[in-house]
Amino acid sequence: MRKQPLFSSLKQISSQQTRAYSAPLDSSIPAAKQKFIPSTGTYPKGFRVSGTHVGVKPSNTRNADLAFIASDTPAFGAVVFTTNKFQAAPVQVSRQILERRGGAGIRSIIINSGCANAVTGQGGLEDARAMSDAATACFQQQNQPEDANGSNSLVMSTGVIGQRLPIKKILSKIPTAYSNLDNSHTAWLGTAKAICTTDTFPKLLSTTFTLPGTAHRGATYALAGMTKGAGMIHPNMATLLGVLCTDAPISSAALKPLLVKAVNRSFNSISIDGDTSTNDTLAILANGAAAPSPDTPPVARGTEDYNAMQKVLIDFSSKLSQLVVRDGEGATKFVEVRVRNATTYKDAHLIASTIARSPLVKTALYGRDANWGRILCAIGYTQGLSSPDAVVPQRTDVSFIPAKNSATKDEGVLKLLANGEPEMVDEERAARLLQDEDLIIDVSLRTGKEEASYWFCDFSHEYVTINGDYRT
């Protein structure tokens, strides 16, 4: 039997499938996703950004695919990277830069989309270094001081794995990207668009906040963040790129633990398909540009300002990371699973994660089937719990709760399991609830007092279609 006709017929079937939930071929933003795009923003002082077209993928003839995020003054930086053993060249190079500089004196982040520069050998490492060096050179050419610690630009890439970058094209456009730097909302939104791959909309947020310490009296700080990701999403970290920028003064020693805890409660609590990528990188830059004076002490560990900053970062990162779930490849539902009354936080988080990545749970939600047995099954096979008594079937409760923005929000909680005993489920009520885009799954273990939340989406036919021909 010849293989070519079969292959061709499969490709034809794939091409004929309607992509209702993925990015339109003309790169327009679906009407249902427009509500997630900010029309204005308040951005941190001393940061400028740009999105520039390179054409990393030959098929991209007009969309920006090179992002440049720059601080007017040297900033402290911290990053959380992927735990995948096959770490992309930009991950390795950025880690080296941070270690060499001790997290200080970071001026910019240069990001390309369209090619991940992952599993590309020594040549890929040379390309990543060349991107960092070219971005660093932009500041030096403007007569800004050079220090002895080498390149001061972090580098990120996203896209197809196993292919080399068109590095000459990218390097030729980095000076253009530098000259386009701006601090307007339009510039920030354009930069967020430049890091997108299969995303259907750019993910950008900004906020302002204050700190309680007397040294920060009268100061209002800003925090902005952009992220990308729609597939290969699962900790640790979630498979994505992200950049946070703040004009608050934060010490290098405080910045990394602040970021790590915020990531654990946000970007490490989302899942789309259970795959952790080779390129996951989330960075934060703090330049202190909005401090009341040059002598304002930076936020340090163990202070009330540190605790306040931690709360701001967790809340902001949670909102930003949830946009990734809302843009899951082929997703039709946004689901929060809450695991309450657990023995430990780790137990609650592990169980929530197991439910979130269960293909059977995710497909049942797509099919609008209140199949709570699949949820119980996922709870029961969770690995790594603190003790055999972390889950006691006779104490376990499971319910569906309408989200505050859902059409069924006034219908109350739908109990599925109470004290390990099945409830009489109103199937018509369940069908109405599962028609909503947003849903909360509530699990009470009643073995302790800890709780954790996780955010995920359903699995649709569309996800298979998107990933079946991702490279083509």
Coordinates of N, CA and C in Angstrom, one line a residue, residues 202-409:
P202 N -3.2 39.3 22.4 CA -2.0 39.7 23.2 C -2.4 39.8 24.7
K203 N -1.5 39.4 25.6 CA -1.9 39.3 27.0 C -1.0 40.4 27.7
L204 N -1.7 41.4 28.1 CA -1.1 42.6 28.7 C -1.9 43.1 29.9
L205 N -1.3 43.4 31.0 CA -1.9 44.0 32.2 C -1.0 45.1 32.8
S206 N -1.6 46.0 33.4 CA -0.9 47.0 34.2 C -1.7 47.4 35.4
T207 N -1.0 47.9 36.5 CA -1.7 48.3 37.7 C -0.8 49.3 38.4
T208 N -1.4 49.9 39.4 CA -0.6 50.8 40.3 C -0.8 50.3 41.8
F209 N 0.2 50.6 42.6 CA 0.1 50.2 44.0 C 1.0 51.1 44.9
T210 N 0.8 51.0 46.2 CA 1.6 51.8 47.1 C 2.2 50.8 48.1
L211 N 3.2 51.2 48.8 CA 3.8 50.4 49.8 C 3.7 51.1 51.2
P212 N 3.6 50.4 52.3 CA 3.2 51.0 53.6 C 4.3 51.7 54.3
G213 N 5.6 51.4 54.0 CA 6.7 51.9 54.7 C 6.8 53.4 54.6
T214 N 7.4 54.1 55.6 CA 7.5 55.5 55.6 C 8.4 56.0 54.5
A215 N 9.4 55.2 54.1 CA 10.3 55.6 53.0 C 9.6 55.7 51.7
H216 N 8.4 55.1 51.6 CA 7.7 55.2 50.3 C 6.4 56.0 50.4
R217 N 6.4 56.8 51.4 CA 5.2 57.7 51.6 C 5.0 58.7 50.5
G218 N 3.8 58.7 49.9 CA 3.6 59.6 48.8 C 3.9 59.1 47.4
A219 N 4.5 57.9 47.4 CA 4.9 57.3 46.1 C 3.8 56.3 45.6
T220 N 3.5 56.4 44.3 CA 2.6 55.5 43.7 C 3.4 54.8 42.6
Y221 N 3.5 53.5 42.7 CA 4.3 52.7 41.8 C 3.4 52.0 40.8
A222 N 4.1 51.6 39.7 CA 3.3 50.9 38.6 C 4.0 49.5 38.3
L223 N 3.2 48.6 37.9 CA 3.6 47.3 37.5 C 2.9 46.9 36.2
A224 N 3.7 46.5 35.3 CA 3.1 46.1 34.0 C 3.7 44.7 33.6
G225 N 2.9 43.9 32.9 CA 3.3 42.6 32.5 C 2.7 42.1 31.3
M226 N 3.5 41.4 30.5 CA 3.0 40.7 29.3 C 3.4 39.3 29.3
T227 N 2.6 38.4 28.7 CA 2.9 37.0 28.6 C 2.4 36.5 27.3
K228 N 2.9 35.3 27.0 CA 2.4 34.6 25.8 C 2.3 33.1 26.1
G229 N 1.4 32.5 25.5 CA 1.2 31.0 25.7 C -0.2 30.6 25.4
A230 N -0.3 29.5 24.7 CA -1.6 29.0 24.4 C -1.6 27.4 24.3
G231 N -0.4 26.9 24.1 CA -0.2 25.4 24.1 C 1.1 25.1 24.7
M232 N 1.3 23.8 25.0 CA 2.5 23.3 25.8 C 2.5 24.1 27.1
I233 N 1.4 24.0 27.9 CA 1.3 24.8 29.1 C 1.1 23.9 30.3
H234 N 2.1 23.8 31.1 CA 2.0 23.1 32.4 C 3.3 23.4 33.2
P235 N 3.2 23.6 34.5 CA 4.4 23.8 35.3 C 5.4 22.6 35.2
N236 N 6.6 22.8 35.6 CA 7.1 24.0 36.2 C 8.1 24.6 35.2
M237 N 8.1 25.8 34.9 CA 7.0 26.8 35.0 C 6.0 26.4 34.0
A238 N 4.9 27.2 33.9 CA 4.0 27.0 32.8 C 4.8 27.3 31.5
T239 N 4.4 26.7 30.4 CA 5.2 26.8 29.2 C 4.9 28.1 28.5
L240 N 5.6 29.1 28.7 CA 5.3 30.4 28.2 C 6.5 31.3 28.4
L241 N 6.4 32.5 27.9 CA 7.3 33.6 28.1 C 6.5 34.7 28.8
G242 N 7.2 35.4 29.7 CA 6.5 36.5 30.4 C 7.6 37.5 30.9
V243 N 7.1 38.8 30.9 CA 8.0 39.9 31.4 C 7.2 40.8 32.3
L244 N 7.7 41.0 33.5 CA 7.1 42.0 34.4 C 8.1 43.1 34.6
C245 N 7.6 44.4 34.7 CA 8.4 45.5 34.9 C 7.7 46.4 36.0
T246 N 8.6 46.9 36.9 CA 8.0 47.8 37.9 C 9.0 48.9 38.2
D247 N 8.5 50.1 38.5 CA 9.4 51.2 38.9 C 9.6 51.4 40.4
A248 N 9.2 50.3 41.1 CA 9.4 50.3 42.6 C 10.9 49.9 42.8
P249 N 11.5 50.5 43.9 CA 12.9 50.0 44.2 C 12.8 48.7 45.0
I250 N 13.4 47.7 44.4 CA 13.4 46.4 45.1 C 14.9 45.8 45.0
S251 N 15.4 45.4 46.1 CA 16.8 44.9 46.1 C 16.9 43.6 45.3
S252 N 18.1 43.4 44.8 CA 18.3 42.1 44.1 C 18.1 40.9 44.9
A253 N 18.4 41.0 46.2 CA 18.2 39.8 47.1 C 16.7 39.5 47.4
A254 N 15.9 40.6 47.3 CA 14.5 40.4 47.5 C 13.7 40.0 46.3
L255 N 14.2 40.4 45.1 CA 13.5 40.2 43.9 C 13.2 38.8 43.5
K256 N 14.2 37.9 43.6 CA 14.1 36.5 43.2 C 13.1 35.8 44.1
P257 N 13.2 35.8 45.4 CA 12.2 35.1 46.2 C 10.7 35.7 46.1
L258 N 10.6 37.0 45.8 CA 9.3 37.6 45.5 C 8.7 36.9 44.3
L259 N 9.5 36.8 43.2 CA 9.1 36.3 42.0 C 8.7 34.8 42.1
V260 N 9.6 34.0 42.8 CA 9.4 32.6 42.9 C 8.1 32.3 43.6
K261 N 7.8 33.0 44.7 CA 6.5 32.7 45.4 C 5.3 33.1 44.5
A262 N 5.4 34.3 43.9 CA 4.3 34.7 43.0 C 4.1 33.7 41.9
V263 N 5.2 33.2 41.3 CA 5.0 32.2 40.2 C 4.4 30.9 40.7
N264 N 4.8 30.5 41.9 CA 4.2 29.2 42.4 C 2.7 29.3 42.7
R265 N 2.2 30.5 43.0 CA 0.8 30.7 43.2 C 0.0 31.2 42.0
S266 N 0.7 31.2 40.8 CA 0.1 31.7 39.6 C 0.5 30.9 38.4
F267 N 1.6 31.3 37.8 CA 2.1 30.6 36.6 C 2.4 29.1 36.8
N268 N 2.7 28.7 38.0 CA 2.8 27.3 38.3 C 1.5 26.7 38.8
S269 N 0.4 27.4 38.6 CA -0.9 26.8 39.0 C -1.9 26.9 37.8
I270 N -1.3 26.8 36.6 CA -2.2 26.8 35.4 C -1.8 25.6 34.5
S271 N -2.7 25.1 33.8 CA -2.4 24.0 32.8 C -3.4 24.0 31.7
I272 N -2.8 23.8 30.5 CA -3.7 23.6 29.3 C -3.6 22.2 28.8
D273 N -2.4 21.7 28.7 CA -2.3 20.3 28.1 C -1.3 19.4 28.8
G274 N -0.7 19.9 29.9 CA 0.2 19.0 30.7 C 1.6 18.9 30.2
D275 N 2.0 19.7 29.1 CA 3.3 19.7 28.6 C 4.1 20.9 29.1
T276 N 5.3 20.7 29.6 CA 6.3 21.7 30.0 C 7.3 21.9 28.9
S277 N 7.5 23.2 28.4 CA 8.3 23.4 27.2 C 9.8 23.6 27.6
T278 N 10.5 23.8 26.5 CA 12.0 24.0 26.6 C 12.4 25.4 26.8
N279 N 11.5 26.3 26.7 CA 11.8 27.8 26.7 C 11.2 28.6 27.8
D280 N 10.4 28.0 28.7 CA 9.7 28.7 29.7 C 10.6 29.7 30.4
T281 N 10.2 31.0 30.4 CA 11.0 32.0 31.1 C 10.0 33.1 31.5
L282 N 10.1 33.5 32.8 CA 9.4 34.6 33.3 C 10.3 35.5 34.1
A283 N 10.5 36.7 33.6 CA 11.4 37.7 34.1 C 10.7 38.9 34.8
I284 N 11.4 39.5 35.8 CA 10.9 40.7 36.3 C 12.1 41.7 36.4
L285 N 11.9 42.9 36.0 CA 12.9 44.0 36.1 C 12.3 45.1 37.0
A286 N 13.2 45.6 37.9 CA 12.8 46.7 38.8 C 13.8 47.7 38.8
N287 N 13.4 49.0 38.3 CA 14.4 50.0 38.2 C 14.3 51.1 39.2
G288 N 13.3 51.1 40.0 CA 13.2 52.1 41.1 C 13.0 53.6 40.6
A289 N 12.5 53.7 39.4 CA 12.4 55.1 38.8 C 11.3 55.9 39.4
A290 N 10.4 55.3 40.1 CA 9.3 56.1 40.8 C 9.5 56.3 42.3
A291 N 10.7 56.0 42.8 CA 11.0 56.1 44.2 C 11.0 57.6 44.5
P292 N 10.6 58.0 45.8 CA 10.5 59.4 46.2 C 11.8 60.1 46.0
S293 N 12.9 59.4 46.2 CA 14.2 60.1 46.0 C 15.3 59.0 45.7
P294 N 16.4 59.4 45.2 CA 17.5 58.5 44.9 C 18.0 57.7 46.1
D295 N 17.7 58.3 47.3 CA 18.2 57.6 48.5 C 17.1 56.7 49.1
T296 N 16.0 56.5 48.5 CA 15.0 55.7 49.0 C 15.5 54.2 49.1
P297 N 15.4 53.6 50.3 CA 16.0 52.3 50.4 C 15.1 51.3 49.6
P298 N 15.7 50.3 49.0 CA 14.9 49.4 48.2 C 14.2 48.4 49.1
V299 N 13.1 47.8 48.6 CA 12.3 46.8 49.4 C 13.3 45.7 49.7
A300 N 13.3 45.3 51.0 CA 14.2 44.2 51.5 C 13.4 43.1 52.1
R301 N 13.9 41.9 52.2 CA 13.2 40.8 52.8 C 13.0 41.0 54.3
G302 N 11.9 40.5 54.8 CA 11.6 40.6 56.2 C 10.9 41.9 56.6
T303 N 10.5 42.7 55.7 CA 9.9 44.0 56.0 C 8.4 44.0 55.7
E304 N 7.7 45.0 56.2 CA 6.3 45.1 55.8 C 6.1 45.5 54.3
D305 N 7.1 46.2 53.8 CA 7.1 46.5 52.4 C 7.2 45.3 51.5
Y306 N 8.1 44.4 52.0 CA 8.3 43.1 51.3 C 7.0 42.3 51.2
N307 N 6.3 42.2 52.4 CA 5.1 41.5 52.5 C 4.0 42.1 51.6
A308 N 4.0 43.4 51.5 CA 3.0 44.1 50.7 C 3.3 43.9 49.2
M309 N 4.6 43.9 48.9 CA 5.0 43.7 47.5 C 4.7 42.3 47.1
Q310 N 4.8 41.3 48.0 CA 4.5 40.0 47.7 C 3.0 39.8 47.3
K311 N 2.2 40.4 48.1 CA 0.7 40.3 47.8 C 0.4 40.9 46.5
V312 N 1.0 42.1 46.1 CA 0.8 42.7 44.8 C 1.2 41.8 43.7
L313 N 2.4 41.2 43.8 CA 2.9 40.3 42.8 C 2.1 39.1 42.6
I314 N 1.6 38.5 43.7 CA 0.8 37.3 43.6 C -0.5 37.6 42.9
D315 N -1.2 38.7 43.3 CA -2.5 39.0 42.7 C -2.3 39.3 41.3
F316 N -1.3 40.1 40.9 CA -1.1 40.5 39.5 C -0.7 39.3 38.7
S317 N 0.2 38.5 39.2 CA 0.7 37.3 38.4 C -0.5 36.3 38.2
S318 N -1.4 36.2 39.2 CA -2.5 35.3 39.0 C -3.4 35.8 37.9
K319 N -3.7 37.1 37.8 CA -4.6 37.6 36.8 C -3.9 37.5 35.4
L320 N -2.6 37.7 35.4 CA -1.9 37.6 34.1 C -1.8 36.2 33.6
S321 N -1.5 35.2 34.5 CA -1.4 33.8 34.1 C -2.8 33.3 33.7
Q322 N -3.8 33.8 34.3 CA -5.2 33.2 33.9 C -5.5 33.6 32.5
L323 N -4.9 34.7 31.9 CA -5.2 35.1 30.5 C -4.6 34.0 29.6
V324 N -3.5 33.3 30.0 CA -3.0 32.2 29.2 C -4.0 31.1 29.1
V325 N -4.6 30.7 30.2 CA -5.6 29.7 30.2 C -6.8 30.1 29.3
R326 N -7.2 31.3 29.4 CA -8.3 31.8 28.6 C -8.0 31.7 27.1
D327 N -6.8 31.6 26.8 CA -6.4 31.5 25.4 C -5.8 30.1 25.0
G328 N -6.2 29.1 25.8 CA -5.7 27.8 25.6 C -6.1 27.3 24.2
E329 N -5.2 26.6 23.5 CA -5.5 26.2 22.2 C -6.7 25.4 22.1
G330 N -7.7 25.9 21.4 CA -9.0 25.2 21.2 C -9.9 25.2 22.4
A331 N -9.5 26.0 23.4 CA -10.3 25.9 24.7 C -11.7 26.6 24.5
T332 N -12.7 26.0 25.1 CA -14.0 26.6 25.2 C -14.4 27.0 26.6
K333 N -13.6 26.5 27.6 CA -14.0 26.8 29.0 C -12.8 27.2 29.8
F334 N -13.0 28.1 30.8 CA -12.0 28.5 31.8 C -12.5 27.9 33.1
V335 N -11.7 27.1 33.7 CA -12.1 26.3 34.9 C -11.1 26.6 36.0
E336 N -11.7 26.9 37.2 CA -10.9 27.0 38.4 C -11.2 25.8 39.3
V337 N -10.2 25.1 39.7 CA -10.4 24.0 40.7 C -9.9 24.4 42.0
R338 N -10.7 24.4 43.0 CA -10.3 24.7 44.4 C -10.3 23.5 45.2
V339 N -9.2 23.2 45.8 CA -9.1 22.1 46.8 C -8.9 22.6 48.1
R340 N -9.9 22.4 49.0 CA -9.9 23.0 50.3 C -9.8 21.9 51.4
N341 N -9.5 22.4 52.6 CA -9.4 21.6 53.8 C -8.5 20.4 53.6
A342 N -7.3 20.6 53.1 CA -6.3 19.6 52.8 C -5.3 19.6 54.0
T343 N -4.6 18.5 54.1 CA -3.6 18.4 55.2 C -2.5 19.4 55.1
T344 N -2.0 19.5 53.8 CA -0.9 20.5 53.5 C -1.2 21.3 52.3
Y345 N -0.6 22.4 52.1 CA -0.8 23.2 50.8 C -0.3 22.3 49.6
K346 N 0.8 21.6 49.8 CA 1.4 20.8 48.8 C 0.3 19.7 48.3
D347 N -0.3 19.1 49.3 CA -1.4 18.1 49.0 C -2.5 18.7 48.1
A348 N -2.9 19.9 48.6 CA -4.0 20.6 47.8 C -3.6 20.9 46.4
H349 N -2.3 21.4 46.3 CA -1.8 21.8 45.0 C -1.6 20.6 44.1
L350 N -1.1 19.5 44.6 CA -0.9 18.3 43.8 C -2.3 17.8 43.3
I351 N -3.3 17.7 44.2 CA -4.6 17.2 43.8 C -5.2 18.1 42.7
A352 N -5.1 19.4 42.9 CA -5.7 20.4 42.0 C -5.0 20.2 40.6
S353 N -3.7 20.0 40.6 CA -2.9 19.9 39.4 C -3.3 18.6 38.7
T354 N -3.5 17.5 39.4 CA -3.9 16.2 38.8 C -5.3 16.3 38.1
I355 N -6.2 17.0 38.8 CA -7.5 17.2 38.2 C -7.4 18.0 36.9
A356 N -6.6 19.1 37.0 CA -6.5 20.0 35.9 C -5.9 19.4 34.6
R357 N -5.0 18.4 34.8 CA -4.4 17.8 33.6 C -5.0 16.5 33.2
S358 N -6.1 16.1 33.8 CA -6.7 14.8 33.4 C -7.4 15.0 32.1
P359 N -7.0 14.2 31.0 CA -7.7 14.3 29.8 C -9.2 14.0 29.9
L360 N -9.5 13.0 30.7 CA -10.9 12.6 30.9 C -11.8 13.7 31.5
V361 N -11.2 14.4 32.5 CA -12.0 15.5 33.1 C -12.1 16.6 32.0
K362 N -11.1 16.9 31.3 CA -11.1 18.0 30.4 C -12.0 17.7 29.2
T363 N -12.1 16.5 28.7 CA -13.0 16.2 27.6 C -14.4 16.1 28.1
A364 N -14.7 15.7 29.3 CA -16.0 15.7 29.9 C -16.6 17.1 29.9
L365 N -15.7 18.1 30.4 CA -16.1 19.5 30.4 C -16.4 20.0 29.0
Y366 N -15.6 19.6 28.1 CA -15.9 20.1 26.7 C -17.2 19.5 26.2
G367 N -17.5 18.3 26.6 CA -18.8 17.7 26.2 C -20.0 18.1 27.1
R368 N -19.7 19.0 28.0 CA -20.8 19.4 29.0 C -21.4 18.3 29.7
D369 N -20.5 17.4 30.2 CA -21.0 16.2 30.9 C -20.5 16.3 32.3
A370 N -21.5 16.3 33.3 CA -21.1 16.4 34.7 C -20.6 15.1 35.2
N371 N -19.6 14.6 34.6 CA -19.0 13.3 35.0 C -18.1 13.4 36.2
W372 N -18.6 13.5 37.4 CA -17.8 13.8 38.6 C -17.0 12.6 38.9
G373 N -17.3 11.4 38.4 CA -16.5 10.2 38.6 C -15.1 10.4 38.2
R374 N -14.9 11.1 37.1 CA -13.6 11.4 36.5 C -12.8 12.3 37.5
I375 N -13.4 13.2 38.1 CA -12.8 14.1 39.1 C -12.3 13.2 40.3
L376 N -13.2 12.4 40.8 CA -12.8 11.5 41.9 C -11.6 10.6 41.5
C377 N -11.7 10.1 40.3 CA -10.6 9.2 39.9 C -9.3 9.9 39.9
A378 N -9.2 11.2 39.4 CA -8.0 12.0 39.4 C -7.5 12.3 40.9
I379 N -8.5 12.6 41.8 CA -8.1 12.8 43.2 C -7.4 11.5 43.7
G380 N -8.0 10.4 43.4 CA -7.6 9.1 44.0 C -6.2 8.6 43.5
Y381 N -5.8 9.0 42.3 CA -4.5 8.5 41.8 C -3.4 9.6 41.9
T382 N -3.7 10.7 42.6 CA -2.7 11.7 42.8 C -1.5 11.2 43.5
Q383 N -0.3 11.4 42.9 CA 1.0 10.9 43.5 C 1.7 12.0 44.4
G384 N 2.4 11.5 45.4 CA 3.3 12.4 46.2 C 2.6 13.1 47.3
L385 N 1.4 12.6 47.8 CA 0.7 13.2 48.9 C 1.5 12.9 50.2
S386 N 1.2 13.7 51.2 CA 2.0 13.7 52.4 C 1.8 12.4 53.2
S387 N 0.6 11.8 53.1 CA 0.4 10.6 53.9 C -0.8 9.8 53.2
P388 N -1.0 8.5 53.6 CA -2.1 7.8 53.0 C -3.4 8.3 53.4
D389 N -3.5 9.1 54.5 CA -4.7 9.7 55.0 C -5.0 11.1 54.5
A390 N -4.2 11.5 53.5 CA -4.4 12.9 52.9 C -5.7 13.0 52.2
V391 N -6.1 11.8 51.7 CA -7.5 11.7 51.0 C -8.2 10.6 51.7
V392 N -9.4 10.9 52.3 CA -10.3 9.9 52.9 C -11.6 10.0 52.1
P393 N -11.9 8.9 51.3 CA -13.1 9.0 50.5 C -14.4 9.3 51.2
Q394 N -14.5 8.8 52.5 CA -15.8 9.1 53.2 C -15.9 10.5 53.7
R395 N -14.8 11.3 53.6 CA -14.9 12.7 54.0 C -15.0 13.7 52.8
T396 N -14.8 13.2 51.6 CA -14.6 14.0 50.4 C -15.9 14.6 49.8
D397 N -15.9 15.9 49.6 CA -17.1 16.5 48.9 C -16.6 17.1 47.6
V398 N -17.5 17.1 46.6 CA -17.2 17.6 45.3 C -18.4 18.4 44.8
S399 N -18.2 19.6 44.3 CA -19.4 20.4 43.8 C -18.9 21.2 42.6
F400 N -19.9 21.6 41.8 CA -19.7 22.6 40.8 C -20.3 23.9 41.3
I401 N -19.6 25.0 41.1 CA -20.1 26.3 41.5 C -20.1 27.3 40.3
P402 N -21.2 27.9 40.0 CA -21.2 28.9 38.9 C -20.2 30.1 39.2
A403 N -19.5 30.5 38.2 CA -18.7 31.7 38.4 C -19.5 33.0 38.5
K404 N -18.9 34.0 39.0 CA -19.7 35.2 39.3 C -20.2 35.9 38.0
N405 N -19.5 35.6 36.9 CA -19.8 36.3 35.6 C -20.7 35.3 34.7
S406 N -21.2 34.2 35.3 CA -21.9 33.2 34.4 C -23.4 33.5 34.4
A407 N -24.0 32.9 33.5 CA -25.5 33.0 33.3 C -26.2 32.3 34.4
T408 N -25.6 31.3 35.0 CA -26.3 30.5 36.1 C -25.8 30.9 37.5
K409 N -25.2 32.1 37.6 CA -24.6 32.5 38.9 C -25.7 32.6 40.0

